[in-house]
Amino acid sequence: MLLASLPRLLVAWALVAGAVLGCSRASGPCPEGARLHGHAPPEGTLQWCARPDGTKHGRWAEWHPNGKAKTEGSYVNGKMEGRWVSSFETGVKQSEGEYRGGLKQGLWTLYYEEGQKNREELHSAGSREVKWSAWRSDGTKWAEGTLLGHRAQGLYSEWHPNGVLAVQGHYENGGKTGEWKYWSVEGKASDAPQGDFARD
């Protein structure tokens, strides 16, 4: 009788041992060597993983006061890494994109609170240059340009709500340079500045 039940006992022991060993290797949602800090709702609004010296390493999660997710992502050795997502208090996504070594990389997308796409940013690895495009809340293309170290640089274009080009010109170190061209909503060349940023 004992011999017949031995295989079942061995399987049960293996399952228990595996669970115990698994728990000893990790501390909840945190990677090895890191510990969970803070509290999730309803006790708190911020929770993160960190090593004993305080270096963030592992999951980061922040919530709005109403309990809905605000920001979610991960740290690796103190730097933001991988996909990060932020949301409005309503639960609608606000922004999403990737970090590599603490810096934004690749395509980042920002949204209006109603859910429509607001802006796209293309971050190049190892460069301060950011190419961006923006849309109005009704989905029409609004403008596009380039930032270099948070200052406008290079070609800038802007469109009227009907899709007709309104402005085109160049920036250098955040200031307008050279000839700027303007067009009316009918598409006719205009001497009068057009567009939302034309009067800067």
Coordinates of C-alpha atoms in Angstrom, one line a residue:
M1 CA 0.0 0.0 0.0
L2 CA 2.8 2.4 1.0
L3 CA 4.8 1.5 -2.2
A4 CA 1.7 2.1 -4.4
S5 CA 1.2 5.6 -3.0
L6 CA 4.9 6.5 -3.1
P7 CA 4.9 8.1 -6.6
R8 CA 2.1 10.4 -5.5
L9 CA 3.9 11.4 -2.4
L10 CA 7.1 12.2 -4.4
V11 CA 5.1 14.4 -6.8
A12 CA 3.5 16.3 -4.0
W13 CA 6.8 16.8 -2.2
A14 CA 8.4 18.1 -5.4
L15 CA 5.6 20.6 -5.9
V16 CA 5.9 21.9 -2.3
A17 CA 9.7 22.1 -2.6
G18 CA 9.5 24.0 -5.9
A19 CA 7.1 26.5 -4.4
V20 CA 9.4 27.1 -1.4
L21 CA 12.5 27.5 -3.5
G22 CA 10.7 29.8 -5.9
C23 CA 9.6 32.1 -3.1
S24 CA 13.1 32.2 -1.7
R25 CA 14.6 33.4 -5.0
A26 CA 12.3 36.5 -5.5
S27 CA 10.6 39.0 -3.3
G28 CA 7.2 39.3 -5.0
P29 CA 7.2 41.5 -8.1
C30 CA 10.8 42.6 -7.7
P31 CA 13.9 41.0 -9.2
E32 CA 16.5 39.2 -7.1
G33 CA 18.3 41.6 -4.8
A34 CA 15.5 44.2 -4.7
R35 CA 12.7 44.7 -2.3
L36 CA 9.2 46.2 -2.8
H37 CA 8.6 49.7 -1.3
G38 CA 5.5 51.8 -1.0
H39 CA 1.9 50.7 -1.2
A40 CA -0.7 50.1 -3.9
P41 CA -4.3 51.5 -3.5
P42 CA -6.1 51.8 -1.3
E43 CA -3.2 52.1 1.2
G44 CA -1.0 54.3 -1.1
T45 CA -0.4 55.6 -4.6
L46 CA 3.2 54.6 -5.2
Q47 CA 5.1 51.3 -5.3
W48 CA 8.6 50.5 -6.5
C49 CA 11.4 48.0 -6.3
A50 CA 14.8 49.0 -5.0
R51 CA 18.0 47.5 -3.8
P52 CA 19.2 48.0 -0.2
D53 CA 21.3 51.0 -1.3
G54 CA 18.2 52.7 -2.6
T55 CA 18.9 52.1 -6.3
K56 CA 15.6 51.6 -8.2
H57 CA 15.6 48.2 -9.8
G58 CA 12.5 46.5 -11.1
R59 CA 8.9 47.6 -11.4
W60 CA 7.6 51.1 -10.8
A61 CA 3.9 51.9 -10.4
E62 CA 2.1 55.1 -9.6
W63 CA -1.7 55.6 -9.2
H64 CA -4.0 58.6 -9.3
P65 CA -5.9 59.5 -6.1
N66 CA -9.0 57.7 -7.5
G67 CA -7.0 54.5 -7.7
K68 CA -6.6 54.4 -11.5
A69 CA -3.1 53.7 -12.9
K70 CA -1.0 56.8 -13.5
T71 CA 2.5 55.6 -14.5
E72 CA 3.9 52.1 -15.0
G73 CA 7.3 51.0 -16.1
S74 CA 10.6 49.5 -14.9
Y75 CA 14.1 50.5 -13.7
V76 CA 17.3 48.6 -14.3
N77 CA 20.2 49.7 -12.1
G78 CA 18.6 53.0 -11.4
K79 CA 17.7 53.9 -15.0
M80 CA 14.3 53.8 -16.7
E81 CA 14.3 50.8 -19.1
G82 CA 11.7 49.2 -21.4
R83 CA 8.1 50.2 -22.1
W84 CA 6.6 53.0 -19.9
V85 CA 2.9 54.0 -20.0
S86 CA 1.2 57.0 -18.4
S87 CA -2.6 57.5 -18.2
F88 CA -5.0 60.3 -17.3
E89 CA -7.1 60.2 -14.2
T90 CA -10.0 58.9 -16.3
G91 CA -8.0 55.8 -17.2
V92 CA -7.4 56.9 -20.8
K93 CA -3.8 56.5 -22.0
Q94 CA -1.7 59.7 -21.9
S95 CA 1.6 58.6 -23.3
E96 CA 3.6 55.4 -24.2
G97 CA 7.1 54.6 -25.4
E98 CA 10.4 52.9 -24.6
Y99 CA 13.4 53.9 -22.5
R100 CA 16.9 52.6 -23.0
G101 CA 19.5 53.3 -20.3
G102 CA 17.3 56.1 -18.9
L103 CA 16.8 57.9 -22.2
K104 CA 13.7 57.9 -24.4
Q105 CA 14.3 55.9 -27.6
G106 CA 12.2 55.2 -30.7
L107 CA 8.6 56.2 -31.2
W108 CA 6.7 57.9 -28.3
T109 CA 3.0 58.6 -28.7
L110 CA 1.0 61.2 -26.7
Y111 CA -2.8 61.3 -26.5
Y112 CA -5.6 63.8 -25.8
E113 CA -7.7 63.0 -22.8
E114 CA -10.5 61.9 -25.1
G115 CA -8.2 59.2 -26.5
Q116 CA -7.2 60.7 -29.9
K117 CA -3.5 60.8 -30.9
N118 CA -2.0 64.2 -30.0
R119 CA 1.6 63.9 -30.9
E120 CA 4.3 61.5 -32.0
E121 CA 8.0 61.9 -31.1
L122 CA 10.9 60.0 -32.7
H123 CA 13.9 59.8 -30.4
S124 CA 17.2 58.7 -31.9
A125 CA 19.6 56.7 -29.8
G126 CA 22.7 58.7 -28.7
S127 CA 21.2 61.9 -30.1
R128 CA 19.4 64.9 -28.6
E129 CA 17.4 65.3 -31.8
V130 CA 13.7 64.6 -31.6
K131 CA 11.5 64.6 -34.7
W132 CA 7.8 65.3 -33.9
S133 CA 4.4 65.5 -35.5
A134 CA 1.2 66.9 -34.0
W135 CA -2.5 66.5 -34.7
R136 CA -5.6 68.4 -33.7
S137 CA -8.2 66.6 -31.6
D138 CA -10.3 66.1 -34.7
G139 CA -7.5 64.0 -36.3
T140 CA -6.2 66.6 -38.8
K141 CA -2.5 67.1 -39.1
W142 CA -1.4 70.3 -37.2
A143 CA 2.4 70.7 -37.4
E144 CA 5.7 68.9 -37.6
G145 CA 9.3 69.8 -36.8
T146 CA 12.5 68.9 -35.0
L147 CA 13.8 69.7 -31.6
L148 CA 17.5 69.6 -30.7
G149 CA 18.1 69.7 -27.0
H150 CA 14.5 71.0 -26.4
R151 CA 15.0 73.9 -28.9
A152 CA 13.4 74.1 -32.3
Q153 CA 15.8 73.3 -35.1
G154 CA 15.5 72.8 -38.8
L155 CA 12.4 72.7 -41.0
Y156 CA 9.0 73.5 -39.5
S157 CA 5.7 73.0 -41.3
E158 CA 2.1 73.7 -40.2
W159 CA -1.2 73.1 -41.8
H160 CA -4.6 74.8 -41.7
P161 CA -7.5 72.7 -40.3
N162 CA -8.6 72.0 -43.9
G163 CA -5.3 70.3 -44.7
V164 CA -3.8 73.2 -46.7
L165 CA -0.2 74.1 -45.9
A166 CA -0.2 77.3 -43.8
V167 CA 3.5 77.9 -42.7
Q168 CA 6.9 76.6 -43.7
G169 CA 10.3 77.9 -42.5
H170 CA 13.4 77.0 -40.6
Y171 CA 14.5 77.3 -37.0
E172 CA 18.1 77.6 -35.7
N173 CA 18.8 77.3 -32.0
G174 CA 15.1 78.0 -31.2
G175 CA 14.8 81.1 -33.3
K176 CA 13.4 81.7 -36.8
T177 CA 15.9 82.0 -39.6
G178 CA 15.8 82.7 -43.3
E179 CA 12.7 83.1 -45.3
W180 CA 9.4 82.0 -44.0
K181 CA 6.5 81.3 -46.3
Y182 CA 2.7 81.5 -45.5
W183 CA -0.4 80.4 -47.3
S184 CA -4.1 81.2 -46.7
V185 CA -6.7 78.6 -46.1
E186 CA -7.4 78.7 -49.8
G187 CA -3.8 77.8 -50.6
K188 CA -2.7 81.2 -51.9
A189 CA 0.6 82.7 -50.9
S190 CA 0.2 85.3 -48.2
D191 CA 2.3 88.1 -46.8
A192 CA 0.4 87.9 -43.5
P193 CA 1.6 85.4 -41.0
Q194 CA -0.6 82.3 -40.8
G195 CA -0.9 79.4 -38.4
D196 CA -0.8 79.0 -34.7
F197 CA 2.9 79.6 -34.2
A198 CA 3.4 82.1 -37.1
R199 CA 3.3 85.1 -34.7
D200 CA 6.1 83.9 -32.5

